[in-house]
Amino acid sequence: MLITELKSKDTILSLLTGKVFIINCHGCKEVWFPEEDANALQKELPNVTGILTTDYICNPEHLKLRLSKHEAAINEADMILVFSCGVGVQTVAGFFPEKKVCAACDTYALPGFQGVTPLEYDCKQCGECYLNLTGGICPLTACSKGLVNGQCGGAKNGKCEVDPNMECGWERIQRRLAQIGRLDALKCPVQVRNYATDAEVSKK
Amino acid sequence: MRITELFDNGEFVVTAEVGPPKGINVDHVVEEAKEYLSGITAVNVTDNQSSVMRMGSLPACIALKNAGLTPILQLTCRDRNRIALQSELLGAAMLGIDNILCLTGDHTKMGDHPGAKPVFDLDSVSLLHTVCQLEKGMDLSGNPLVGEAPKFAKGAVVSPCSDSVDAQLAKMERKVMAGAEYFQTQAVFDSEKFISFMEKAKQFGKPVQLGVIIPKSAGMAKFMNNNVAGVHVPQHMIDALAADKERAKAGITGVEIAAQIIKECRPYCQGVHIMALGWEAKVPELLKLAGI
């Protein structure tokens, strides 16, 4: 089971730039989603071009179909704000390599079945989602060391020192941030992870 | 002595590095360092380099210090969490070690205990930030330290010839922001790449020491090209090493190559860091040939 918890209203407001398209994932049965709180908050957000509320946005084929019905509203928006677990945010970001995609939730783990997720995106359920600092690519799962402050010196020809078949997560992040004009995200304050909320540590 | 004082005085700072033994006897390491490295400013002591288990960096630093050398404590985030790292730093300060180099560290899978748990609770950036906290008299959680706060010359590394130089520069900037005061680089074999890197890196206003490896053979050069991140030995150097195997084996070719790189890069950096990899005996000759 997972819990998606809304980030604070101040944090969400600080993410907004221009017009916003909203995606809600009412998910799989394994995720608890704060539906009422999310709806109440979305009513207060300015410049919303449209809202897509659906389930299983982690399924790219399914998501593609849903997105196609909102093309105009998405094109009009400067960014997409996603209310889902970390996998959902990454799947959406994968569809829009040139648009700012932000996570409105943090994802926590609960014991039990973790749902079905695509292989290319994974959420570590760390409870302090980093996707807004990294262009929608998770540094915890895309980097073999789970680094949150940038690339180590171990990448060779774009590949990770641990696995020559694995692309360096931080090179992907760097490219994505350059693509969406958000390299300034790399100037954020020093990040120190809070393992008290991490799935590995908090799971009993 | 903190090596930052020398950078501040405009000196060209020369350092080298040694690895502690896989055992309890450091006599050989200390003797070699005394014989070949006593003329240089300071000596890095690696921290389980390449994730291969050895004696810790701190006790080996103390052995070098007792022999009259200035050690630089290398500290990686691979094997210790934030509690152990801070504890180690306090211990180092108590023992008079005031030069450190903060690294993330190679992954455990790279070494001789591939089944070990990789820690990476902190990374090079958050470790530098943690050191600054300690220097302010508090720990990473904000709890006050008792008595005098430690003070270190805080070093970090950067890889100028990496194929993702933008990501390296971004990381370098984060390290500066987190408190890095000087940088040592991965080994450079391409002066032009280094010089163009320095053009971009000089905006950070921190001293950078050129990283140098003396290439021992064409085979070693090819191995580094295939396996060592951020290192690329150009073909003409490999050819020079292959042309006369005896000369290469005696270290003559390698020392010439390394000296040439130092000469070409010297106007653009503030020091040189020599990773001798067992060829400590060649260091005095290299420095002489490079005109240092």
Coordinates of C-alpha atoms in Angstrom, one line a residue:
Chain A
M1 CA 0.0 0.0 0.0
L2 CA 1.0 3.6 -0.5
I3 CA -0.1 6.9 0.8
T4 CA 0.0 10.0 -1.3
E5 CA 0.0 13.1 0.9
L6 CA -0.4 16.6 -0.4
K7 CA 2.6 18.8 -0.2
S8 CA 1.9 22.0 1.8
K9 CA -0.2 24.7 0.0
D10 CA 2.7 27.1 0.2
T11 CA 5.0 24.5 -1.5
I12 CA 2.5 23.8 -4.2
L13 CA 1.9 27.6 -4.9
S14 CA 5.7 28.1 -5.1
L15 CA 5.8 25.5 -8.0
L16 CA 3.3 27.4 -10.2
T17 CA 4.4 29.2 -13.2
G18 CA 1.8 30.6 -15.7
K19 CA -1.1 28.5 -16.7
V20 CA -1.5 25.1 -15.1
F21 CA -3.0 21.8 -16.3
I22 CA -3.9 19.4 -13.5
I23 CA -3.8 15.7 -13.5
N24 CA -5.4 13.7 -10.6
C25 CA -4.7 10.0 -10.4
H26 CA -7.4 8.2 -8.4
G27 CA -5.1 5.4 -8.9
C28 CA -4.9 1.8 -8.2
K29 CA -6.5 0.3 -5.1
E30 CA -3.1 0.2 -3.4
V31 CA -2.9 4.0 -3.1
W32 CA -4.7 6.1 -0.6
F33 CA -5.4 9.5 -2.3
P34 CA -6.5 12.7 -0.5
E35 CA -9.3 13.4 -2.9
E36 CA -11.3 16.0 -0.9
D37 CA -8.2 18.0 0.1
A38 CA -6.9 17.9 -3.4
N39 CA -10.2 19.1 -4.9
A40 CA -10.5 21.9 -2.3
L41 CA -6.9 23.0 -3.1
Q42 CA -7.4 22.9 -6.8
K43 CA -10.4 25.2 -6.6
E44 CA -8.1 27.8 -5.2
L45 CA -5.4 27.6 -7.8
P46 CA -5.2 30.4 -10.4
N47 CA -5.0 30.0 -14.2
V48 CA -6.1 26.3 -14.4
T49 CA -6.6 25.4 -18.1
G50 CA -8.1 22.0 -17.4
I51 CA -8.3 19.0 -15.0
L52 CA -7.9 15.4 -16.0
T53 CA -9.0 13.0 -13.3
T54 CA -8.4 9.4 -14.1
D55 CA -6.8 6.2 -12.8
Y56 CA -3.6 4.3 -13.5
I57 CA -1.7 7.2 -15.0
C58 CA 1.4 5.0 -14.5
N59 CA 0.2 3.0 -17.5
P60 CA 1.6 4.9 -20.5
E61 CA -0.8 3.6 -23.1
H62 CA -3.8 4.3 -20.9
L63 CA -2.5 7.8 -20.0
K64 CA -1.8 8.6 -23.7
L65 CA -5.4 7.9 -24.5
R66 CA -6.7 10.1 -21.7
L67 CA -4.3 12.9 -22.5
S68 CA -5.4 13.0 -26.1
K69 CA -8.8 14.3 -25.0
H70 CA -7.2 17.3 -23.3
E71 CA -4.7 18.3 -25.9
A72 CA -5.9 21.9 -26.3
A73 CA -5.9 22.6 -22.5
I74 CA -2.5 21.0 -22.1
N75 CA -1.0 22.9 -25.0
E76 CA -2.3 26.1 -23.5
A77 CA -0.7 25.3 -20.1
D78 CA 2.8 26.3 -19.2
M79 CA 3.1 23.5 -16.7
I80 CA 1.4 20.3 -15.5
L81 CA 0.7 19.7 -11.9
V82 CA 0.3 16.0 -11.0
F83 CA -1.5 14.7 -8.0
S84 CA -0.3 11.1 -7.8
C85 CA 2.4 8.8 -6.5
G86 CA 5.9 9.3 -7.8
V87 CA 5.5 6.8 -10.6
G88 CA 2.5 8.8 -12.1
V89 CA 4.5 12.0 -12.0
Q90 CA 7.4 10.4 -13.8
T91 CA 5.2 8.9 -16.4
V92 CA 3.6 12.2 -17.2
A93 CA 7.0 13.9 -17.3
G94 CA 8.1 11.2 -19.8
F95 CA 5.3 12.3 -22.1
F96 CA 6.2 16.0 -21.9
P97 CA 10.0 16.3 -22.2
E98 CA 9.8 20.0 -22.9
K99 CA 7.2 21.0 -20.3
K100 CA 7.5 21.6 -16.6
V101 CA 5.9 18.8 -14.8
C102 CA 5.5 19.0 -11.0
A103 CA 4.5 16.7 -8.2
A104 CA 1.9 18.0 -5.8
C105 CA 2.2 15.0 -3.5
D106 CA 4.8 13.1 -1.4
T107 CA 4.5 9.3 -1.5
Y108 CA 4.9 7.2 1.6
A109 CA 4.9 3.4 1.9
L110 CA 2.7 1.2 3.9
P111 CA 3.2 -2.6 4.2
G112 CA 1.5 -4.7 1.7
F113 CA 1.1 -5.0 -2.1
Q114 CA 2.8 -2.0 -3.8
G115 CA 0.8 -1.9 -7.0
V116 CA 1.9 -2.6 -10.6
T117 CA 4.3 -0.1 -12.1
P118 CA 6.0 0.2 -15.4
L119 CA 9.7 -0.9 -15.4
E120 CA 11.1 2.4 -16.6
Y121 CA 9.8 4.5 -13.7
D122 CA 10.0 3.6 -10.1
C123 CA 9.0 5.5 -6.9
K124 CA 11.0 4.8 -3.8
Q125 CA 8.2 6.1 -1.6
C126 CA 10.7 8.3 0.2
G127 CA 8.0 10.6 1.6
E128 CA 9.8 13.8 0.4
C129 CA 9.4 13.8 -3.4
Y130 CA 12.4 15.2 -5.3
L131 CA 10.7 15.3 -8.7
N132 CA 10.2 19.0 -8.6
L133 CA 13.9 19.6 -8.3
T134 CA 14.9 17.1 -11.0
G135 CA 12.6 17.7 -13.9
G136 CA 10.4 14.7 -13.1
I137 CA 13.2 12.1 -13.1
C138 CA 13.6 10.4 -9.7
P139 CA 17.2 10.7 -8.4
L140 CA 16.6 8.0 -5.9
T141 CA 15.7 5.3 -8.4
A142 CA 17.5 6.6 -11.5
C143 CA 20.9 7.0 -9.7
S144 CA 22.5 3.8 -8.3
K145 CA 23.7 5.8 -5.3
G146 CA 20.4 7.6 -4.8
L147 CA 22.3 10.9 -4.8
V148 CA 20.1 14.1 -4.3
N149 CA 22.8 16.8 -4.9
G150 CA 23.9 16.0 -8.4
Q151 CA 26.2 13.7 -10.4
C152 CA 29.1 11.8 -8.9
G153 CA 32.3 11.3 -10.8
G154 CA 31.5 7.7 -11.8
A155 CA 29.7 8.0 -15.1
K156 CA 31.6 6.9 -18.2
N157 CA 30.2 7.5 -21.7
G158 CA 26.9 8.5 -20.0
K159 CA 26.6 5.1 -18.2
C160 CA 26.7 4.4 -14.5
E161 CA 29.8 3.0 -12.9
V162 CA 27.7 0.2 -11.4
D163 CA 25.9 -1.0 -14.5
P164 CA 27.2 -0.2 -18.0
N165 CA 23.7 -0.7 -19.3
M166 CA 22.2 1.9 -17.0
E167 CA 22.2 5.5 -18.1
C168 CA 23.6 8.0 -15.5
G169 CA 20.4 9.3 -13.8
W170 CA 22.0 12.7 -13.2
E171 CA 23.0 13.1 -16.9
R172 CA 19.3 12.5 -17.7
I173 CA 18.2 15.0 -15.1
Q174 CA 20.7 17.6 -16.4
R175 CA 19.5 17.1 -20.0
R176 CA 15.8 17.3 -19.0
L177 CA 16.4 20.5 -16.9
A178 CA 18.2 22.1 -19.8
Q179 CA 15.3 21.1 -22.1
I180 CA 12.6 22.6 -20.0
G181 CA 14.8 25.7 -19.2
R182 CA 15.0 24.8 -15.5
L183 CA 18.7 24.5 -14.9
D184 CA 18.2 26.9 -12.0
A185 CA 16.8 24.0 -10.1
L186 CA 20.4 22.8 -9.6
K187 CA 21.0 25.9 -7.5
C188 CA 18.5 24.8 -4.8
P189 CA 19.8 24.6 -1.2
V190 CA 21.8 21.6 -0.2
Q191 CA 19.5 18.6 0.1
V192 CA 19.9 16.2 3.1
R193 CA 17.5 13.3 3.0
N194 CA 15.2 12.5 5.8
Y195 CA 15.3 8.8 6.2
A196 CA 12.6 8.8 8.9
T197 CA 10.0 9.0 6.1
D198 CA 11.7 6.5 3.8
A199 CA 10.0 3.3 2.9
E200 CA 13.1 1.1 3.8
V201 CA 13.5 2.6 7.2
S202 CA 9.9 3.3 8.2
K203 CA 8.6 -0.1 7.2
K204 CA 8.1 -2.3 10.2
Chain B
M1 CA 48.7 23.7 8.7
R2 CA 45.6 24.2 6.5
I3 CA 46.5 24.1 2.8
T4 CA 44.0 26.8 2.1
E5 CA 46.4 29.3 3.7
L6 CA 48.9 28.5 1.0
F7 CA 46.3 29.0 -1.8
D8 CA 45.5 32.3 -0.1
N9 CA 49.1 33.3 -0.3
G10 CA 49.1 32.5 -4.0
E11 CA 51.4 29.5 -3.8
F12 CA 51.3 26.7 -6.3
V13 CA 50.3 23.8 -4.1
V14 CA 51.6 20.3 -4.8
T15 CA 50.0 17.3 -3.2
A16 CA 50.1 13.6 -3.8
E17 CA 48.3 10.6 -2.4
V18 CA 48.9 7.3 -0.7
G19 CA 46.7 4.4 0.1
P20 CA 46.7 2.8 3.5
P21 CA 47.7 -0.9 3.5
K22 CA 45.3 -3.9 3.6
G23 CA 46.8 -4.8 7.0
I24 CA 48.1 -3.3 10.2
N25 CA 51.6 -2.3 9.3
V26 CA 52.0 1.2 7.8
D27 CA 55.8 1.4 7.9
H28 CA 56.2 0.9 4.2
V29 CA 53.7 3.6 3.4
V30 CA 55.3 6.1 5.8
E31 CA 58.8 5.3 4.7
E32 CA 57.9 5.8 1.0
A33 CA 56.1 9.0 1.8
K34 CA 59.0 10.3 3.8
E35 CA 61.5 9.5 1.1
Y36 CA 59.7 10.7 -2.0
L37 CA 56.9 13.0 -0.8
S38 CA 58.4 15.1 2.0
G39 CA 59.2 17.9 -0.4
I40 CA 55.6 18.5 -1.3
T41 CA 52.9 20.4 0.6
A42 CA 50.5 17.7 1.7
V43 CA 49.6 14.0 1.1
N44 CA 46.1 12.7 0.6
V45 CA 45.3 9.5 2.4
T46 CA 42.6 7.6 0.5
D47 CA 39.5 6.2 2.2
N48 CA 39.1 2.5 1.1
Q49 CA 39.9 3.6 -2.4
S50 CA 37.9 1.9 -5.2
S51 CA 35.7 0.3 -2.4
V52 CA 38.6 -2.0 -1.6
M53 CA 38.8 -2.6 2.2
R54 CA 41.9 -1.3 3.8
M55 CA 43.1 0.4 7.0
G56 CA 41.1 3.6 7.6
S57 CA 42.3 6.9 6.4
L58 CA 42.5 8.6 9.8
P59 CA 44.9 6.2 11.5
A60 CA 47.2 6.3 8.4
C61 CA 46.9 10.2 8.5
I62 CA 48.2 10.1 12.0
A63 CA 51.1 7.9 11.1
L64 CA 52.1 10.3 8.3
K65 CA 51.6 13.3 10.6
N66 CA 53.9 11.7 13.3
A67 CA 56.5 11.3 10.5
G68 CA 56.4 15.0 9.8
L69 CA 54.2 15.1 6.7
T70 CA 50.9 17.0 6.3
P71 CA 48.1 14.6 5.6
I72 CA 44.8 15.3 3.9
L73 CA 42.0 13.1 5.3
Q74 CA 39.9 11.7 2.5
L75 CA 36.3 11.0 3.6
T76 CA 33.8 9.2 1.5
C77 CA 30.1 8.7 2.2
R78 CA 30.0 5.1 1.0
D79 CA 30.6 3.4 4.3
R80 CA 29.3 5.7 7.0
N81 CA 26.1 7.5 7.8
R82 CA 25.9 11.1 9.0
I83 CA 26.5 10.1 12.6
A84 CA 29.7 8.2 11.9
L85 CA 31.0 10.8 9.5
Q86 CA 30.5 13.7 12.0
S87 CA 32.0 11.6 14.8
E88 CA 35.1 10.8 12.6
L89 CA 35.5 14.5 11.8
L90 CA 35.5 15.4 15.5
G91 CA 38.1 12.7 16.1
A92 CA 40.2 14.0 13.2
A93 CA 40.1 17.5 14.6
M94 CA 41.1 16.3 18.1
L95 CA 44.1 14.5 16.5
G96 CA 45.2 17.6 14.7
I97 CA 44.1 16.7 11.2
D98 CA 42.9 19.9 9.6
N99 CA 42.9 19.2 5.9
I100 CA 40.1 17.1 4.5
L101 CA 38.8 16.1 1.1
C102 CA 35.1 15.2 0.9
L103 CA 33.9 12.7 -1.7
T104 CA 30.8 10.7 -2.4
G105 CA 32.9 7.5 -3.0
D106 CA 32.8 4.7 -5.4
H107 CA 29.9 2.3 -5.2
T108 CA 30.4 -0.8 -3.0
K109 CA 29.9 -3.0 -6.1
M110 CA 33.2 -1.7 -7.6
G111 CA 35.3 -3.2 -4.8
D112 CA 36.3 -6.4 -3.1
H113 CA 33.2 -6.6 -0.9
P114 CA 30.5 -6.2 -3.6
G115 CA 27.8 -7.6 -1.3
A116 CA 28.3 -4.8 1.2
K117 CA 25.5 -2.3 1.9
P118 CA 26.2 1.0 0.2
V119 CA 25.4 3.8 2.6
F120 CA 25.4 7.2 0.8
D121 CA 23.3 8.7 3.6
L122 CA 25.1 11.9 2.8
D123 CA 27.0 12.8 -0.4
S124 CA 29.9 15.0 -1.2
V125 CA 27.8 18.1 -1.2
S126 CA 25.8 17.4 2.0
L127 CA 29.0 16.2 3.7
L128 CA 30.7 19.6 3.0
H129 CA 27.6 21.3 4.3
T130 CA 27.8 19.1 7.5
V131 CA 31.5 20.1 8.0
C132 CA 30.4 23.8 7.8
Q133 CA 27.8 23.1 10.5
L134 CA 30.4 21.5 12.8
E135 CA 32.7 24.6 12.2
K136 CA 29.8 26.7 13.3
G137 CA 29.7 24.8 16.6
M138 CA 26.7 22.6 15.9
D139 CA 26.0 19.2 14.4
L140 CA 23.9 18.5 11.4
S141 CA 20.7 18.3 13.5
G142 CA 21.6 21.7 15.0
N143 CA 22.6 20.4 18.5
P144 CA 25.5 22.5 20.0
L145 CA 29.0 21.0 20.2
V146 CA 30.7 21.3 23.6
G147 CA 33.7 23.6 23.6
E148 CA 35.9 24.7 20.7
A149 CA 34.5 24.0 17.2
P150 CA 36.7 22.2 14.6
K151 CA 38.2 24.1 11.6
F152 CA 39.2 22.3 8.4
A153 CA 40.5 23.2 5.0
K154 CA 37.6 21.7 3.0
G155 CA 38.5 20.1 -0.3
A156 CA 36.4 18.5 -3.0
V157 CA 36.9 16.8 -6.4
V158 CA 35.8 17.5 -9.9
S159 CA 36.2 15.7 -13.2
P160 CA 37.2 18.2 -15.9
C161 CA 37.6 15.7 -18.8
S162 CA 34.3 14.0 -18.0
D163 CA 32.0 13.5 -21.0
S164 CA 29.3 15.3 -19.0
V165 CA 31.2 18.4 -18.2
D166 CA 28.0 20.5 -17.7
A167 CA 26.8 18.1 -15.0
Q168 CA 30.3 18.3 -13.4
L169 CA 30.3 22.1 -13.4
A170 CA 26.8 22.1 -11.9
K171 CA 28.0 19.7 -9.2
M172 CA 31.1 21.8 -8.6
E173 CA 28.9 24.9 -8.1
R174 CA 26.9 23.0 -5.5
K175 CA 30.1 22.0 -3.7
V176 CA 31.2 25.6 -3.6
M177 CA 27.8 26.6 -2.3
A178 CA 28.1 23.9 0.3
G179 CA 31.5 25.2 1.5
A180 CA 34.2 23.6 -0.7
E181 CA 37.4 25.8 -0.5
Y182 CA 39.7 24.0 -2.9
F183 CA 39.4 21.3 -5.6
Q184 CA 41.5 18.4 -6.8
T185 CA 40.7 17.0 -10.2
Q186 CA 40.5 13.6 -11.7
A187 CA 43.6 12.8 -13.8
V188 CA 44.0 15.0 -16.9
F189 CA 45.6 13.8 -20.1
D190 CA 44.1 16.4 -22.4
S191 CA 45.4 19.9 -21.6
E192 CA 43.0 21.6 -24.0
K193 CA 40.0 20.1 -22.3
F194 CA 41.3 21.1 -18.9
I195 CA 42.0 24.6 -20.0
S196 CA 38.5 25.0 -21.5
F197 CA 37.1 23.5 -18.3
M198 CA 39.0 26.1 -16.2
E199 CA 37.7 28.9 -18.3
K200 CA 34.2 27.9 -17.0
A201 CA 35.3 26.9 -13.5
K202 CA 37.2 30.1 -12.7
Q203 CA 33.8 31.9 -12.1
F204 CA 33.6 30.0 -8.8
G205 CA 36.8 31.6 -7.5
K206 CA 38.2 28.5 -5.8
P207 CA 41.7 27.1 -6.3
V208 CA 41.9 24.0 -8.5
Q209 CA 44.7 21.5 -8.4
L210 CA 45.3 19.7 -11.7
G211 CA 45.1 15.9 -11.2
V212 CA 48.0 13.9 -12.7
I213 CA 48.6 10.2 -13.1
I214 CA 52.0 9.0 -14.4
P215 CA 51.0 6.5 -17.1
K216 CA 52.9 3.3 -16.7
S217 CA 52.2 1.5 -20.0
A218 CA 50.1 1.5 -23.1
G219 CA 48.0 -1.2 -21.5
M220 CA 47.4 0.8 -18.4
A221 CA 46.3 3.8 -20.5
K222 CA 43.9 1.7 -22.5
F223 CA 42.5 0.2 -19.3
M224 CA 41.9 3.6 -17.9
N225 CA 40.2 4.7 -21.2
N226 CA 37.8 1.7 -20.9
N227 CA 37.2 1.6 -17.2
V228 CA 38.0 4.8 -15.3
A229 CA 35.4 7.5 -15.4
G230 CA 36.5 11.0 -16.5
V231 CA 39.9 9.7 -17.8
H232 CA 40.9 9.7 -21.4
V233 CA 44.5 9.2 -22.6
P234 CA 44.8 10.4 -26.2
Q235 CA 46.1 7.9 -28.8
H236 CA 49.4 9.7 -29.4
M237 CA 50.3 9.2 -25.7
I238 CA 49.4 5.5 -25.9
D239 CA 51.5 5.3 -29.1
A240 CA 54.4 6.9 -27.3
L241 CA 54.1 4.5 -24.4
A242 CA 53.9 1.5 -26.8
A243 CA 56.8 2.7 -29.0
D244 CA 59.5 1.8 -26.5
K245 CA 58.3 -0.7 -23.8
E246 CA 61.6 -0.6 -21.8
R247 CA 61.5 3.2 -21.6
A248 CA 57.8 3.1 -20.6
K249 CA 58.6 0.4 -18.0
A250 CA 61.4 2.5 -16.5
G251 CA 58.9 5.4 -16.2
I252 CA 60.7 7.7 -18.5
T253 CA 57.9 8.1 -21.0
G254 CA 55.2 8.4 -18.4
V255 CA 57.1 11.0 -16.5
E256 CA 57.7 13.0 -19.7
I257 CA 54.0 12.8 -20.6
A258 CA 52.9 13.9 -17.1
A259 CA 55.4 16.7 -16.9
Q260 CA 54.3 18.0 -20.3
I261 CA 50.7 18.2 -19.1
I262 CA 51.7 20.0 -15.9
K263 CA 53.6 22.5 -17.9
E264 CA 50.8 23.2 -20.3
C265 CA 48.1 23.5 -17.6
R266 CA 50.1 25.3 -14.9
P267 CA 49.1 28.8 -16.0
Y268 CA 45.5 27.9 -15.6
C269 CA 45.4 26.2 -12.2
Q270 CA 46.6 26.8 -8.6
G271 CA 48.3 23.5 -7.9
V272 CA 48.9 19.9 -8.9
H273 CA 47.7 16.7 -7.3
I274 CA 49.7 13.6 -8.2
M275 CA 48.2 10.2 -8.0
A276 CA 51.3 8.1 -8.2
L277 CA 49.5 4.7 -7.9
G278 CA 52.6 3.0 -6.5
W279 CA 55.1 5.1 -8.4
E280 CA 55.8 7.5 -5.5
A281 CA 59.5 7.1 -6.3
K282 CA 59.0 8.9 -9.6
V283 CA 57.3 12.0 -8.0
P284 CA 60.5 14.0 -7.3
E285 CA 61.7 13.4 -10.9
L286 CA 58.3 14.4 -12.3
L287 CA 58.3 17.7 -10.4
K288 CA 61.8 18.5 -11.5
L289 CA 61.0 17.8 -15.1
A290 CA 57.8 19.9 -14.8
G291 CA 59.9 22.8 -13.4
I292 CA 58.2 22.9 -10.0

